[in-house]
Coordinates of C-alpha atoms in Angstrom, one line a residue:
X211 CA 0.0 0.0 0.0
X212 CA 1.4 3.2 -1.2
X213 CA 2.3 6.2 1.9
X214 CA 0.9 9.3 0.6
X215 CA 1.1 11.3 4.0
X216 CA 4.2 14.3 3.7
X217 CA 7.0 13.9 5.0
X218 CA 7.0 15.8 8.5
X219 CA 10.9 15.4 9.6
X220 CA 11.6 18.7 10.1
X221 CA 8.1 19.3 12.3
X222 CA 9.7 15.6 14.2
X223 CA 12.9 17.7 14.7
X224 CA 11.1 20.6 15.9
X225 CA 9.2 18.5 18.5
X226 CA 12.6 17.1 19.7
X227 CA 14.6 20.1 19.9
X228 CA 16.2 20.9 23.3
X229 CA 15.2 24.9 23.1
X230 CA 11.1 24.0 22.2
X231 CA 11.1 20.6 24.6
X232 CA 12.5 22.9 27.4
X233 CA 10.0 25.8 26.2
X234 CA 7.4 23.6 26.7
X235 CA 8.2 22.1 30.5
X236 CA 8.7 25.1 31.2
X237 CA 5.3 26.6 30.2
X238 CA 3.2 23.4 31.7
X239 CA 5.2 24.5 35.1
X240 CA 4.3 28.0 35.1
X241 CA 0.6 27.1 34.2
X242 CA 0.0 24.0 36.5
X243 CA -2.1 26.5 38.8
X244 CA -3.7 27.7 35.8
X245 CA -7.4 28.0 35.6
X246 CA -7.6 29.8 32.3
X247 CA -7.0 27.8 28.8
X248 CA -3.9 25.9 29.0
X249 CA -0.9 26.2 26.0
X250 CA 0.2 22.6 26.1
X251 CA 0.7 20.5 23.4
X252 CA -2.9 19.4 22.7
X253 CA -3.6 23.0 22.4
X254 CA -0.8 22.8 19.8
X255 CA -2.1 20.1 18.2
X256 CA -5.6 21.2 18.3
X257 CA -4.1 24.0 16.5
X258 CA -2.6 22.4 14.0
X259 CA -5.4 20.1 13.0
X260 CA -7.8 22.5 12.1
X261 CA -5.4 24.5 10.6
X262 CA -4.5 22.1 8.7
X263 CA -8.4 20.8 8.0
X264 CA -9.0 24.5 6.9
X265 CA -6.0 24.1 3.8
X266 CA -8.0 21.8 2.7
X267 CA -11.6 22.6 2.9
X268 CA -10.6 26.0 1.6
X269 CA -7.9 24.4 -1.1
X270 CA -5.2 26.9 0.1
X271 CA -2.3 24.2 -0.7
X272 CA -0.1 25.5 2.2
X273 CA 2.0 22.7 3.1
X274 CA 1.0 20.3 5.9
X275 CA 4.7 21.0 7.3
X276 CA 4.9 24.6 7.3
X277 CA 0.9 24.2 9.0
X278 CA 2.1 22.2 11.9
X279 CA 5.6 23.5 12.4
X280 CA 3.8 27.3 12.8
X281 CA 0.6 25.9 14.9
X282 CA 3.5 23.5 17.1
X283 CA 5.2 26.9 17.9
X284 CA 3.1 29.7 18.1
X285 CA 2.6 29.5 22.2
X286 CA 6.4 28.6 22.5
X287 CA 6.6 32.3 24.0
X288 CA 4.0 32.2 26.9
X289 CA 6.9 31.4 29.4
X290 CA 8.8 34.8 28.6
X291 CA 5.5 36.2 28.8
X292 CA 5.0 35.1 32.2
X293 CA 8.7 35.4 33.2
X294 CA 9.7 38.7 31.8
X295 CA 6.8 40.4 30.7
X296 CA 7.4 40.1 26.8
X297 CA 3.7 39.6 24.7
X298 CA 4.0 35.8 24.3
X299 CA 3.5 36.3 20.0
X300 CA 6.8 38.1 20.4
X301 CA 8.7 36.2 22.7
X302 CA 7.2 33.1 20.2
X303 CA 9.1 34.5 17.1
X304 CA 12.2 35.0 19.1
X305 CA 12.6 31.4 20.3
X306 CA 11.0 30.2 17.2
X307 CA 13.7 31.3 14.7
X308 CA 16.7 29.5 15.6
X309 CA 14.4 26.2 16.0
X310 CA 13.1 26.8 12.2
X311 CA 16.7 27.8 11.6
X312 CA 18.2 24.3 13.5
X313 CA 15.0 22.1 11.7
X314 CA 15.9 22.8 8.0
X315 CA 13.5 24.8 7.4
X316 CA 14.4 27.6 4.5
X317 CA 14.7 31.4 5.0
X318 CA 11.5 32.2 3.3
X319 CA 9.9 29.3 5.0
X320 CA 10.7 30.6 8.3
X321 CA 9.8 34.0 7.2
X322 CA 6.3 33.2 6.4
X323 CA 6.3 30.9 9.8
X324 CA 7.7 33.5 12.3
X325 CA 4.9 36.0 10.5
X326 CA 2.2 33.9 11.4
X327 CA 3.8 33.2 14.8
X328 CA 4.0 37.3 15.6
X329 CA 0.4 37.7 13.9
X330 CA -1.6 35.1 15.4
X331 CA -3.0 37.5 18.3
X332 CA -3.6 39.7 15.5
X333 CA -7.9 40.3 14.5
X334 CA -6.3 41.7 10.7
X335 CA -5.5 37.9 10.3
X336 CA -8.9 37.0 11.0
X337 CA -9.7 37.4 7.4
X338 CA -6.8 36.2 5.6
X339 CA -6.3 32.9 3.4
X340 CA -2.7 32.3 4.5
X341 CA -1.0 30.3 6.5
X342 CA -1.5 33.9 9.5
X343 CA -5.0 33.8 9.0
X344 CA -5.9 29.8 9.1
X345 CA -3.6 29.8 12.3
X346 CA -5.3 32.9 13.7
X347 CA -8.6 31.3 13.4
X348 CA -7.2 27.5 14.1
X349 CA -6.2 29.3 17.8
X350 CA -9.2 30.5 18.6
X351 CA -11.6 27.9 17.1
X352 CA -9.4 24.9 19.0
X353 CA -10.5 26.6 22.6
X354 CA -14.0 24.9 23.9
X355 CA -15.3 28.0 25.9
X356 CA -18.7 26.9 25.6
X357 CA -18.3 24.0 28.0
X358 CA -14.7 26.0 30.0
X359 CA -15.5 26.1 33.8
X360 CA -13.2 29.1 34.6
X361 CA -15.6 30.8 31.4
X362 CA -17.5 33.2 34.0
X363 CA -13.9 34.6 35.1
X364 CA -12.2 34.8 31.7
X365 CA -11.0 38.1 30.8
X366 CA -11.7 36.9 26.7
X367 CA -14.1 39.0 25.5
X368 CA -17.7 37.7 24.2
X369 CA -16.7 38.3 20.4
X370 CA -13.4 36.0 21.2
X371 CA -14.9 33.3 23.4
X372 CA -16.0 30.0 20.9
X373 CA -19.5 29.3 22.2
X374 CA -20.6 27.1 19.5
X375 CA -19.5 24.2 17.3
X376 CA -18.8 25.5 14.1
X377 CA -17.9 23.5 10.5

C-alpha cells in the first residue's frame, strides 16, 4: 500500500529540539495552577489540525509541514511572557527562529512561519487565506469556551470566546 502522508521530519525535529522541549516544560510548570485555557501540546495540536483541516476545505495548498511547524510553535513564547513580561507572539518568534533555523527549514519558510507566529494574536489575520490567517482562526476555534468552567472569570471577550460548534 502506497504512503501518501508528507513527510513531517523537520516538524519531528522541531518536537525534539532541546530549546522547544525545554519551552514547553517550562510553560506546563508555570501554568500548573492555571485555571484559564492551557498552552500545552494538545492546544498545539488542536491547533494544528484544524489548521491544517481549513488548507484543505478552503484548497489553500499551504504545506501540511509549514501548517504544523507554525501551529506547534506559536505559544512557544507564553513562558517569557509570564517570566519577563514580553507579549507571548513576540517572545514566540524570538525562540521560534533559531528552532526553524536548527530544523531545515528555508529562509523564506521561516519568514512566512515566524509572521504567522508574531500575527496570530492579531484580528487583521482573521480574514486572511494564509497560513496567519488559518492559524489565527485554528487558535481561537481549537478553545471549547462553551463547556470552559473558569468561562465566568475569563478576561476573553464575548466576540473571542468559541461558544458554539462551528464546520
Amino acid at each position: 500500500m502506497e504512503d501518501n502522508r508528507q513527510d513531517m521530519t523537520r516538524v519531528n525535529r522541531i518536537r525534539n529540539h532541546p530549546l522547544y522541549r525545554e519551552s514547553l516544560h517550562n510553560i506546563e510548570k508555570l501554568e500548573q495552577e492555571r485555571i484559564f485555557c492551557g498552552h500545552n501540546a494538545q492546544h498545539l495540536l488542536d491547533t494544528a489540525r484544524l489548521a491544517y483541516i481549513e488548507n484543505l476545505e478552503l484548497n489553500l495548498g499551504i504545506s501540511k509541514e509549514m501548517i504544523y511547524a507554525a501551529a506547534l510553535l506559536h505559544d512557544i513564547g507564553r513562558g517569557l511572557q509570564y517570566t519577563e513580561g514580553i507579549p507571548h507572539h513576540e517572545g514566540g518568534v524570538k525562540l521560534a527562529a533559531p528552532i526553524l533555523k536548527d530544523c531545515g527549514f528555508t529562509d523564506a519558510e521561516s519568514e512566512e512561519i515566524l509572521e504567522a507566529i508574531g500575527g496570530h494574536r492579531d484580528t487583521s489575520a482573521k480574514g486572511k487565506r494564509n497560513l496567519a490567517g488559518i492559524l489565527y482562526r485554528a487558535d481561537k476555534g481549537s478553545r471549547c469556551c462553551f463547556s470552559c468552567p473558569a468561562q465566568a472569570q475569563c478576561s476573553w471577550s464575548a466576540e473571542k470566546k468559541n461558544m458554539y460548534l462551528t464546520v
